[in-house]
Coordinates of C-alpha atoms in Angstrom, one line a residue:
Chain A
M1 CA 42.0 125.7 -135.0
T2 CA 39.7 128.0 -136.9
K3 CA 40.6 131.7 -137.2
T4 CA 37.8 132.9 -134.9
V5 CA 38.7 130.5 -132.1
R6 CA 42.3 131.6 -132.3
D7 CA 41.3 135.3 -132.3
N8 CA 39.2 134.8 -129.2
L9 CA 42.0 133.0 -127.4
V10 CA 44.4 135.8 -128.3
A11 CA 42.0 138.5 -127.1
Y12 CA 41.3 136.7 -123.8
A13 CA 45.0 136.2 -123.3
F14 CA 45.5 140.0 -123.4
L15 CA 42.6 140.4 -121.0
A16 CA 43.7 137.6 -118.6
P17 CA 45.8 139.5 -116.1
F18 CA 43.2 142.3 -115.8
L19 CA 40.3 139.9 -115.6
A20 CA 41.9 137.6 -113.0
V21 CA 42.4 140.5 -110.6
F22 CA 39.0 142.0 -111.4
L23 CA 37.2 138.7 -110.8
T24 CA 39.1 137.9 -107.6
F25 CA 39.1 141.3 -106.0
L26 CA 36.3 143.3 -107.4
F27 CA 33.6 140.9 -108.5
Y28 CA 33.8 137.9 -106.1
P29 CA 33.9 140.2 -103.0
I30 CA 30.4 141.4 -103.7
F31 CA 29.1 137.8 -103.1
Y32 CA 31.7 136.9 -100.5
S33 CA 30.7 140.0 -98.5
L34 CA 27.1 138.8 -98.6
Y35 CA 28.3 135.4 -97.4
L36 CA 30.2 137.0 -94.5
S37 CA 27.2 139.1 -93.6
F38 CA 25.3 135.9 -92.7
H39 CA 28.1 134.9 -90.3
R40 CA 29.5 135.9 -87.0
V41 CA 33.1 135.6 -85.8
T42 CA 33.3 133.6 -82.6
D43 CA 37.0 133.2 -82.2
L44 CA 39.3 136.2 -82.7
Y45 CA 42.3 133.9 -83.0
D46 CA 40.8 131.9 -85.7
V47 CA 38.5 134.3 -87.5
F48 CA 37.7 132.2 -90.6
G49 CA 37.9 128.8 -89.1
K50 CA 35.2 129.3 -86.4
M51 CA 32.6 131.5 -88.1
R52 CA 29.1 130.7 -87.2
F53 CA 26.2 130.9 -89.6
V54 CA 23.6 133.3 -88.1
G55 CA 21.2 133.8 -91.0
L56 CA 19.8 137.3 -91.1
D57 CA 20.7 138.1 -87.5
N58 CA 23.3 140.8 -88.5
F59 CA 20.7 142.6 -90.6
V60 CA 18.0 142.4 -87.9
Q61 CA 20.6 143.8 -85.5
L62 CA 21.3 146.7 -87.9
I63 CA 17.7 147.8 -87.8
H64 CA 18.0 148.2 -84.0
D65 CA 21.5 149.7 -84.0
G66 CA 21.3 153.2 -82.7
Q67 CA 25.0 153.8 -83.7
L68 CA 24.2 153.0 -87.3
W69 CA 21.2 155.3 -87.5
W70 CA 23.1 158.0 -85.8
S71 CA 26.0 157.5 -88.2
L72 CA 23.7 157.8 -91.2
L73 CA 22.4 161.1 -89.7
M74 CA 25.9 162.3 -89.3
T75 CA 26.8 161.3 -92.8
L76 CA 23.8 163.3 -94.1
Y77 CA 24.9 166.3 -91.9
Y78 CA 28.5 166.0 -93.3
A79 CA 27.2 165.9 -96.9
A80 CA 24.9 168.9 -96.2
L81 CA 28.0 170.8 -95.1
V82 CA 30.6 169.6 -97.6
I83 CA 28.4 169.7 -100.8
P84 CA 27.1 173.3 -100.7
L85 CA 30.4 174.6 -99.4
G86 CA 32.4 172.7 -102.0
I87 CA 30.2 173.9 -104.8
A88 CA 30.5 177.5 -103.6
V89 CA 34.3 177.4 -103.3
S90 CA 34.8 175.5 -106.6
L91 CA 32.5 178.0 -108.4
A92 CA 34.2 181.0 -106.8
L93 CA 37.6 179.8 -107.8
A94 CA 36.4 179.0 -111.3
L95 CA 34.8 182.5 -111.7
L96 CA 38.1 184.1 -110.5
L97 CA 40.1 182.1 -113.1
N98 CA 37.6 182.5 -115.9
N99 CA 39.4 185.6 -117.2
R100 CA 42.4 185.9 -119.5
L101 CA 45.0 187.0 -117.1
P102 CA 48.8 186.5 -116.8
F103 CA 49.6 183.7 -114.3
R104 CA 46.2 182.2 -114.7
S105 CA 47.6 178.7 -115.1
L106 CA 49.8 179.1 -112.1
F107 CA 46.8 179.9 -109.9
R108 CA 44.9 177.0 -111.5
S109 CA 47.7 174.6 -110.5
A110 CA 47.9 176.1 -107.0
Y111 CA 44.2 175.5 -106.4
F112 CA 44.2 172.0 -107.9
M113 CA 47.3 170.7 -106.2
P114 CA 45.8 169.9 -102.8
Y115 CA 43.4 167.5 -104.5
V116 CA 46.1 165.1 -105.5
L117 CA 47.4 164.8 -101.9
D118 CA 46.5 162.2 -99.3
M119 CA 43.5 163.2 -97.2
F120 CA 44.8 161.5 -94.1
V121 CA 48.1 163.4 -94.1
V122 CA 46.4 166.7 -94.9
G123 CA 44.0 166.0 -91.9
V124 CA 47.0 165.6 -89.6
V125 CA 48.2 169.0 -90.6
W126 CA 44.7 170.5 -89.9
V127 CA 44.7 169.0 -86.4
L128 CA 47.7 171.3 -85.7
I129 CA 45.9 174.3 -87.2
Y130 CA 42.7 173.6 -85.2
S131 CA 44.4 172.7 -81.9
P132 CA 43.3 174.2 -78.6
H133 CA 45.1 177.0 -76.8
F134 CA 48.1 177.4 -79.0
G135 CA 46.7 176.5 -82.4
V136 CA 47.1 179.1 -85.1
L137 CA 43.4 179.5 -85.8
N138 CA 42.5 180.0 -82.2
R139 CA 45.3 182.5 -81.8
L140 CA 44.0 184.4 -84.8
L141 CA 40.5 184.4 -83.5
L142 CA 41.8 185.8 -80.1
L143 CA 42.7 188.9 -82.0
F144 CA 38.9 189.4 -82.4
D145 CA 38.2 188.3 -78.8
I146 CA 36.7 185.0 -79.9
D147 CA 37.7 182.4 -77.3
V148 CA 34.8 179.8 -77.6
F149 CA 37.0 177.2 -79.1
L150 CA 40.1 178.0 -77.1
E151 CA 39.6 175.3 -74.4
K152 CA 38.8 172.3 -76.6
G153 CA 40.0 173.3 -80.0
F154 CA 37.8 173.3 -83.1
L155 CA 37.8 169.5 -83.4
G156 CA 37.1 168.9 -79.7
H157 CA 34.0 171.1 -79.5
P158 CA 30.8 169.2 -80.6
L159 CA 29.4 172.2 -82.4
S160 CA 32.5 173.0 -84.5
A161 CA 33.9 169.5 -85.0
M162 CA 32.0 168.5 -88.1
P163 CA 32.1 172.0 -89.8
A164 CA 35.9 172.0 -89.1
V165 CA 36.3 168.6 -90.8
A166 CA 34.2 169.8 -93.7
V167 CA 36.2 173.0 -94.2
A168 CA 39.4 171.0 -94.3
N169 CA 38.0 168.6 -96.8
V170 CA 36.5 171.4 -99.0
L171 CA 39.7 173.4 -99.2
K172 CA 41.6 170.2 -100.1
S173 CA 39.3 169.1 -102.8
S174 CA 37.6 172.0 -104.5
G175 CA 40.3 172.2 -107.1
F176 CA 38.5 169.3 -108.8
G177 CA 35.1 171.0 -109.0
M178 CA 36.9 174.2 -110.1
V179 CA 38.4 172.4 -113.2
L180 CA 35.0 171.0 -114.1
Y181 CA 33.3 174.4 -113.8
L182 CA 36.0 176.0 -115.8
A183 CA 35.6 173.5 -118.6
A184 CA 31.8 174.1 -118.6
M185 CA 32.3 177.9 -118.6
A186 CA 34.6 177.7 -121.6
N187 CA 31.6 176.2 -123.5
I188 CA 29.2 179.0 -122.8
S189 CA 28.9 181.2 -125.9
P190 CA 30.2 184.8 -125.4
S191 CA 27.3 186.0 -127.5
L192 CA 24.9 185.3 -124.6
Y193 CA 26.8 187.6 -122.4
E194 CA 27.0 190.2 -125.1
A195 CA 23.2 190.1 -125.6
A196 CA 22.7 190.4 -121.8
A197 CA 25.1 193.3 -121.6
M198 CA 23.1 195.1 -124.3
D199 CA 20.0 194.5 -122.2
G200 CA 21.8 196.2 -119.4
A201 CA 22.3 193.2 -117.2
D202 CA 25.0 193.7 -114.6
G203 CA 27.6 191.1 -113.6
W204 CA 25.5 189.4 -110.9
Q205 CA 22.4 189.3 -113.2
R206 CA 24.5 187.7 -115.9
F207 CA 25.8 185.1 -113.5
R208 CA 22.2 184.3 -112.2
A209 CA 20.6 184.2 -115.6
I210 CA 23.3 182.7 -117.8
T211 CA 26.3 181.2 -116.1
F212 CA 24.7 179.4 -113.2
P213 CA 21.8 177.7 -115.2
L214 CA 24.2 176.6 -117.9
L215 CA 26.5 175.0 -115.3
K216 CA 23.6 173.0 -113.8
P217 CA 24.9 169.6 -115.1
V218 CA 28.2 170.1 -113.3
T219 CA 26.5 171.2 -110.1
L220 CA 24.3 168.2 -110.2
F221 CA 27.3 166.0 -110.8
M222 CA 29.0 167.6 -107.8
V223 CA 26.0 166.8 -105.6
I224 CA 26.0 163.2 -106.6
I225 CA 29.7 162.5 -106.2
G226 CA 29.5 164.6 -103.0
V227 CA 26.9 162.2 -101.5
I228 CA 28.9 159.2 -102.5
A229 CA 32.1 160.7 -101.0
A230 CA 30.2 161.4 -97.8
L231 CA 29.1 157.7 -97.6
N232 CA 32.8 156.7 -98.0
A233 CA 34.2 159.4 -95.7
F234 CA 36.9 157.8 -93.5
A235 CA 40.4 159.3 -93.8
E236 CA 39.5 162.8 -92.7
I237 CA 37.6 161.5 -89.7
Y238 CA 40.4 159.1 -88.7
A239 CA 42.9 161.9 -89.0
M240 CA 41.0 164.6 -87.2
T241 CA 38.4 163.4 -84.8
E242 CA 38.1 159.6 -84.6
G243 CA 34.4 160.0 -84.6
G244 CA 34.3 162.3 -81.6
P245 CA 33.8 164.5 -79.6
N246 CA 30.9 162.8 -77.7
V247 CA 27.5 164.4 -77.4
E248 CA 24.7 163.2 -75.2
V249 CA 21.6 162.3 -77.0
R250 CA 18.7 160.9 -74.9
G251 CA 21.2 159.7 -72.3
R252 CA 23.5 158.0 -74.8
A253 CA 27.0 159.2 -75.7
L254 CA 27.3 159.6 -79.5
G255 CA 30.1 160.9 -81.6
A256 CA 29.6 164.3 -83.3
T257 CA 31.5 163.2 -86.4
W258 CA 30.5 159.5 -86.2
V259 CA 29.9 159.0 -90.0
T260 CA 29.0 155.6 -91.4
G261 CA 32.3 155.0 -93.2
Y262 CA 34.1 155.5 -90.0
Y263 CA 31.7 153.3 -88.0
L264 CA 32.2 150.6 -90.6
F265 CA 36.0 150.8 -90.1
R266 CA 35.6 150.7 -86.3
T267 CA 33.3 147.7 -86.4
F268 CA 35.7 145.9 -88.7
Y269 CA 39.2 146.9 -87.6
V270 CA 38.8 147.7 -83.9
S271 CA 35.9 145.4 -82.9
L272 CA 36.8 142.7 -85.5
K273 CA 33.1 142.0 -86.2
L274 CA 33.7 140.9 -89.8
G275 CA 30.2 139.7 -90.4
Y276 CA 28.5 142.7 -88.9
A277 CA 30.9 145.0 -90.9
A278 CA 30.0 143.2 -94.1
A279 CA 26.3 143.9 -93.3
I280 CA 27.1 147.6 -92.9
S281 CA 29.0 147.5 -96.2
Y282 CA 25.8 146.3 -97.8
V283 CA 23.9 149.3 -96.4
L284 CA 26.5 151.5 -98.0
L285 CA 26.2 149.6 -101.3
I286 CA 22.4 149.8 -101.4
L287 CA 22.4 153.6 -100.6
T288 CA 25.0 154.2 -103.2
L289 CA 23.1 152.3 -105.9
I290 CA 19.9 154.2 -105.0
I291 CA 21.8 157.5 -105.5
S292 CA 23.3 156.3 -108.8
V293 CA 19.8 155.3 -110.1
V294 CA 18.3 158.6 -109.1
N295 CA 21.3 160.3 -110.7
M296 CA 20.8 158.5 -114.0
R297 CA 17.1 159.4 -114.0
L298 CA 17.9 163.1 -113.3
F299 CA 20.4 163.2 -116.1
R300 CA 18.0 161.5 -118.5
T301 CA 15.2 164.1 -117.9
E302 CA 17.9 166.8 -118.1
R303 CA 18.6 165.8 -121.7
A304 CA 15.1 164.9 -122.8
Chain B
M1 CA 14.7 187.4 -116.2
I2 CA 17.2 189.8 -117.9
S3 CA 14.4 191.6 -119.8
Q4 CA 12.6 192.4 -116.5
N5 CA 15.6 194.4 -115.4
T6 CA 16.1 196.5 -118.5
N7 CA 14.5 199.5 -116.8
R8 CA 17.4 199.5 -114.3
R9 CA 20.2 201.8 -115.3
P10 CA 23.2 199.9 -116.6
Q11 CA 26.0 200.1 -114.1
R12 CA 29.1 201.8 -115.3
P13 CA 31.8 199.1 -115.6
L14 CA 34.9 199.4 -113.3
P15 CA 38.0 200.7 -115.0
P16 CA 40.0 197.7 -116.4
Q17 CA 43.0 198.4 -114.1
L18 CA 40.9 198.4 -111.0
Q19 CA 39.1 195.3 -112.2
A20 CA 42.4 193.4 -112.8
T21 CA 43.7 194.5 -109.4
L22 CA 40.5 193.2 -107.7
L23 CA 40.8 189.9 -109.5
Y24 CA 44.4 189.4 -108.5
L25 CA 43.5 190.2 -104.9
G26 CA 40.8 187.6 -105.1
L27 CA 43.2 185.0 -106.7
I28 CA 45.9 185.7 -104.1
L29 CA 43.5 185.5 -101.2
G30 CA 42.2 182.1 -102.6
A31 CA 45.7 180.8 -103.0
I32 CA 46.6 181.8 -99.4
V33 CA 43.5 180.1 -98.0
V34 CA 44.0 176.9 -100.1
L35 CA 47.7 176.6 -99.6
F36 CA 47.9 177.8 -96.0
P37 CA 47.9 174.3 -94.4
F38 CA 50.9 173.2 -96.5
F39 CA 52.7 176.4 -95.7
W40 CA 52.0 175.9 -92.0
M41 CA 53.1 172.3 -92.2
L42 CA 56.5 173.3 -93.8
T43 CA 57.2 176.2 -91.5
T44 CA 56.4 174.1 -88.4
A45 CA 58.6 171.3 -89.7
L46 CA 61.4 173.8 -89.9
K47 CA 61.0 175.2 -86.4
Q48 CA 62.9 174.2 -83.3
P49 CA 60.9 171.6 -81.2
G50 CA 60.4 174.2 -78.4
Q51 CA 58.9 176.7 -80.9
A52 CA 56.3 174.3 -82.3
Y53 CA 53.4 176.6 -81.5
S54 CA 55.1 179.9 -82.2
L55 CA 53.2 182.2 -84.5
D56 CA 56.3 183.2 -86.6
L57 CA 55.4 182.8 -90.2
L58 CA 59.0 181.9 -90.9
P59 CA 60.9 180.0 -88.2
A60 CA 63.2 182.2 -86.1
E61 CA 66.0 179.6 -86.1
P62 CA 65.2 177.3 -89.0
T63 CA 66.5 173.8 -88.7
L64 CA 66.4 170.6 -90.7
D65 CA 66.9 168.5 -87.6
N66 CA 63.2 167.4 -87.6
F67 CA 63.6 165.8 -91.0
G68 CA 66.9 164.2 -90.0
R69 CA 65.4 162.8 -86.8
I70 CA 62.2 161.4 -88.2
L71 CA 64.0 159.8 -91.1
R72 CA 66.7 158.3 -89.0
D73 CA 65.4 157.7 -85.5
Y74 CA 61.7 157.0 -86.3
G75 CA 62.0 154.8 -89.4
F76 CA 60.7 157.3 -92.0
A77 CA 63.6 156.6 -94.4
R78 CA 62.4 153.0 -94.5
Y79 CA 58.7 154.0 -94.8
F80 CA 59.6 156.3 -97.7
M81 CA 61.4 153.4 -99.5
N82 CA 58.4 151.2 -98.8
S83 CA 56.0 153.8 -100.3
I84 CA 58.2 154.2 -103.4
I85 CA 58.3 150.4 -103.9
V86 CA 54.6 149.9 -103.4
A87 CA 53.5 152.8 -105.5
T88 CA 55.9 152.2 -108.3
S89 CA 55.3 148.5 -108.6
A90 CA 51.5 149.0 -108.3
A91 CA 51.6 151.8 -110.9
F92 CA 53.7 149.7 -113.3
L93 CA 51.5 146.6 -113.1
A94 CA 48.2 148.4 -113.0
T95 CA 49.2 150.3 -116.1
L96 CA 50.4 147.2 -117.9
F97 CA 47.3 145.2 -117.1
A98 CA 45.1 148.1 -118.2
A99 CA 47.1 148.6 -121.4
L100 CA 46.9 144.9 -122.4
A101 CA 43.2 144.7 -121.7
A102 CA 42.5 148.0 -123.4
Y103 CA 44.3 146.8 -126.5
A104 CA 42.0 143.8 -126.7
F105 CA 38.9 146.0 -126.3
A106 CA 40.0 148.7 -128.7
K107 CA 41.4 146.6 -131.5
K108 CA 40.1 143.0 -131.4
D109 CA 36.8 141.3 -131.8
F110 CA 35.9 138.6 -129.4
L111 CA 33.0 136.8 -127.8
L112 CA 30.9 138.9 -125.4
K113 CA 33.1 141.9 -125.9
N114 CA 30.4 144.6 -125.3
Q115 CA 28.8 142.7 -122.5
L116 CA 32.1 142.3 -120.8
F117 CA 32.9 146.0 -121.1
L118 CA 29.6 147.1 -119.6
F119 CA 30.0 144.5 -116.8
L120 CA 33.5 146.0 -116.0
L121 CA 32.1 149.6 -116.1
A122 CA 29.2 148.7 -113.8
S123 CA 31.7 148.0 -111.1
L124 CA 32.6 151.7 -111.0
M125 CA 29.3 152.3 -109.2
I126 CA 30.3 150.3 -106.2
P127 CA 31.6 152.4 -103.3
G128 CA 35.2 151.8 -102.2
M129 CA 34.4 151.2 -98.6
M130 CA 32.3 148.2 -99.6
Y131 CA 35.5 146.3 -100.5
M132 CA 37.4 146.8 -97.3
V133 CA 36.0 143.7 -95.4
P134 CA 35.8 141.1 -98.2
Q135 CA 39.2 142.1 -99.8
F136 CA 40.8 141.9 -96.3
A137 CA 39.2 138.4 -95.8
I138 CA 40.4 137.2 -99.2
I139 CA 44.0 138.5 -98.7
S140 CA 44.0 137.0 -95.3
R141 CA 42.8 133.6 -96.5
L142 CA 45.4 133.7 -99.3
G143 CA 48.0 134.0 -96.6
L144 CA 49.2 137.4 -97.9
M145 CA 48.8 139.5 -94.7
N146 CA 51.8 141.6 -94.0
T147 CA 53.2 141.5 -97.5
R148 CA 53.8 144.2 -100.1
T149 CA 51.8 142.0 -102.5
A150 CA 48.8 142.4 -100.3
M151 CA 49.1 146.2 -100.5
V152 CA 49.2 146.1 -104.3
L153 CA 47.4 143.1 -105.6
P154 CA 43.7 144.0 -105.1
H155 CA 44.1 147.3 -106.9
L156 CA 45.7 146.1 -110.1
A157 CA 42.5 146.0 -112.1
N158 CA 41.9 149.7 -112.7
V159 CA 38.6 149.9 -114.6
F160 CA 38.7 153.7 -115.0
G161 CA 42.2 153.4 -116.4
L162 CA 41.1 150.7 -118.8
F163 CA 38.3 153.0 -120.0
L164 CA 40.8 155.9 -120.6
M165 CA 43.2 153.6 -122.4
K166 CA 40.6 152.0 -124.6
Q167 CA 39.3 155.4 -125.7
F168 CA 42.9 156.5 -126.6
M169 CA 43.9 153.3 -128.4
E170 CA 40.8 153.4 -130.6
T171 CA 42.3 156.4 -132.3
I172 CA 45.4 154.3 -133.4
P173 CA 44.8 153.4 -137.1
G174 CA 44.2 149.8 -137.7
S175 CA 46.3 149.9 -140.9
L176 CA 49.5 150.2 -138.8
I177 CA 48.6 147.0 -137.0
D178 CA 47.7 145.2 -140.2
S179 CA 50.9 146.1 -142.0
S180 CA 53.0 145.1 -139.1
R181 CA 51.2 141.7 -139.0
I182 CA 51.9 141.3 -142.7
D183 CA 55.6 141.8 -141.9
G184 CA 55.3 138.8 -139.6
A185 CA 55.1 140.5 -136.2
S186 CA 53.6 138.4 -133.4
E187 CA 50.7 139.6 -131.2
L188 CA 53.1 140.7 -128.5
Q189 CA 55.4 142.4 -130.9
V190 CA 52.5 144.4 -132.3
F191 CA 51.6 145.4 -128.7
R192 CA 55.2 146.3 -127.9
S193 CA 56.3 148.1 -131.0
I194 CA 53.1 149.8 -132.1
I195 CA 50.5 150.1 -129.4
V196 CA 52.8 151.0 -126.5
P197 CA 54.9 153.7 -128.3
L198 CA 51.8 155.3 -129.8
S199 CA 49.9 155.3 -126.4
L200 CA 52.7 156.8 -124.4
P201 CA 50.8 159.9 -123.3
I202 CA 47.9 157.9 -121.8
I203 CA 50.3 155.4 -120.4
A204 CA 52.2 158.2 -118.6
T205 CA 48.9 159.6 -117.4
L206 CA 47.7 156.4 -115.9
F207 CA 51.1 155.6 -114.4
L208 CA 51.0 158.9 -112.6
L209 CA 47.4 158.6 -111.4
T210 CA 47.9 155.0 -110.1
F211 CA 51.2 156.1 -108.5
Q212 CA 49.4 158.9 -106.7
F213 CA 46.6 156.6 -105.7
H214 CA 48.9 154.1 -104.1
W215 CA 51.0 156.7 -102.4
G216 CA 47.9 157.8 -100.6
N217 CA 46.1 154.4 -100.3
F218 CA 46.3 154.8 -96.6
L219 CA 43.3 152.8 -95.3
W220 CA 44.1 149.6 -97.1
Q221 CA 47.8 149.8 -96.3
L222 CA 46.9 150.3 -92.7
I223 CA 44.7 147.2 -92.4
V224 CA 46.9 144.7 -94.2
T225 CA 50.1 145.4 -92.2
N226 CA 51.0 145.4 -88.6
K227 CA 54.7 144.9 -89.3
E228 CA 56.7 148.0 -88.8
S229 CA 59.2 147.1 -91.5
L230 CA 56.5 147.3 -94.1
Y231 CA 54.8 150.6 -93.1
T232 CA 54.4 153.1 -95.9
V233 CA 54.7 156.9 -95.1
P234 CA 51.1 157.6 -94.2
V235 CA 50.8 154.4 -92.1
G236 CA 54.1 155.3 -90.4
L237 CA 52.7 158.8 -89.7
A238 CA 49.5 157.4 -88.2
M239 CA 51.5 155.2 -85.8
F240 CA 53.9 158.0 -85.0
R241 CA 51.0 160.3 -84.3
D242 CA 49.5 157.9 -81.9
A243 CA 52.8 157.2 -80.1
H244 CA 54.3 160.7 -80.0
E245 CA 51.4 163.1 -79.9
E246 CA 53.7 165.8 -78.4
L247 CA 56.4 165.8 -81.0
V248 CA 54.7 168.3 -83.2
T249 CA 57.6 169.5 -85.3
L250 CA 58.6 165.9 -86.1
K251 CA 55.0 165.1 -87.0
M252 CA 54.9 167.9 -89.5
A253 CA 58.2 166.8 -91.0
G254 CA 56.7 163.4 -91.4
A255 CA 53.6 164.9 -93.1
A256 CA 55.9 166.9 -95.4
I257 CA 57.8 163.8 -96.4
S258 CA 54.5 162.2 -97.4
I259 CA 53.2 165.3 -99.3
I260 CA 56.3 166.7 -101.0
P261 CA 56.9 163.9 -103.5
I262 CA 53.4 164.0 -104.9
G263 CA 53.4 167.8 -104.8
V264 CA 56.6 167.9 -106.8
L265 CA 55.4 165.2 -109.2
F266 CA 52.2 167.2 -109.7
F267 CA 54.2 170.4 -110.3
F268 CA 56.0 168.9 -113.3
T269 CA 53.2 166.9 -114.8
Q270 CA 50.1 168.9 -113.9
R271 CA 48.5 168.8 -117.3
L272 CA 48.5 165.0 -117.3
F273 CA 47.1 164.9 -113.8
I274 CA 44.3 167.4 -114.3
E275 CA 43.2 166.0 -117.6
G276 CA 43.4 162.4 -116.5
M277 CA 41.5 163.1 -113.3
T278 CA 38.7 165.1 -114.8
R279 CA 38.2 163.3 -118.1
G280 CA 35.8 160.7 -116.8
A281 CA 33.7 163.4 -115.2
V282 CA 33.6 165.8 -118.2
K283 CA 32.3 163.2 -120.6
G284 CA 29.6 162.3 -118.2

């Protein structure tokens, strides 16, 4: 055996366990999913044995599927709530922490900690906080004579359901953005602020003219991962609203938090439409890839 | 923009003590808002069942009964063990596989090395939900439904972990490996006695991150099991919630059992967590 053949064999032996799992569970599924999306389950007791080839039927059906279009709209709405709110909270926390203070790292840990916890479980806790009649948030608002959400709770009222889910998610996950912003702030040269102070700029002006523009790459990154996270949103919806509460749109009952990730889960796990769910997965994949490409373009022009 | 405003009179800065007080007020307010759900979870879990919706910040008659009951009577002791088993074995194997592969990428030359690495990295662009249906179908066809293997196996190729490890291992001097080879060490001995000891910080980081991921890998654990004896804590909590909507204090005890281990783990290893989780983002 020549030396290079042996070297290659040794290297691939080290790679083997990783590659075996990767190829089976991360690579092959892309194509298997496409295969499934051309099929329809006909027998729930023999899902794989009796699958029927239906060609592009699932995709044609997708185009006429009001639930899907509505879910994409709700995903957009969810993203439009979570992303700006998440950026604002992350930035506010980072600005508070961007000072040399005793106990700084203690506060940093406290803000980051919720990010490592399971969204589903955190959602279950928020259900209690948001609950109707006796929920702590409703009781607090009663002190200010606000009783709009008393009857149905924040998650049961079509107007407040999505914002309530978004707030729960933002408070859980802004520690992540905060750390990114803090790292970027540490890289801003103090001389810029000194020059601005000499020009007589106050705190808000320094923030607007120096800090915020220099943090733009982080903000852009937060927008991109925010859109992708919204497309994958599931646990918070499953924990808090299960897609509801229903609203009537042109005579049809549609869920006020019916996001695409949750619709995919329901199609697959509750309705057991494997083929159709695989087709929905492809919609998610294509949307994500479009966003990633746009993202790369944006970052490239940013650096040029 | 700044120069336009020079005609405005510079504001007198606040006295430093007042500034510090305001900052601390802001920080404390932030901490209260961010941590309130966890405080409320704990305080409710310690209340008498009849007091579930009382507004007392601290329970009037605190009790650990809720924890006892949910662990004993509702199977959470077993779910907890299942979570420990699943998360530990997954973290161990995922870290091992990533370390082995990262060593090859960092220190060896082989055919198609760069192409393979890019190919692996490209998979990071694929959304997680995309994998739910096909991975379920594969696990099901392999006859692995309702096994712990099913919960762990699909997630053992951690591309982000591989990336972290490769970067770290590239800093290990090649001369150490060469001299050990001259002393007659085998490939595996080099890996065990040089690479692993020198990579311990990144190994610890990846172990923690994968443990945390699998502890909260709720959706996947939910869909591959319907056997109660295999439930993990979050799956058990989901089932408990559906069956016993009204047992609020028990539900919060169950949530606390799911959250506390990761919270404690984070408390002791926060630097590793924060750096590991944000490193990929910062370099981008």
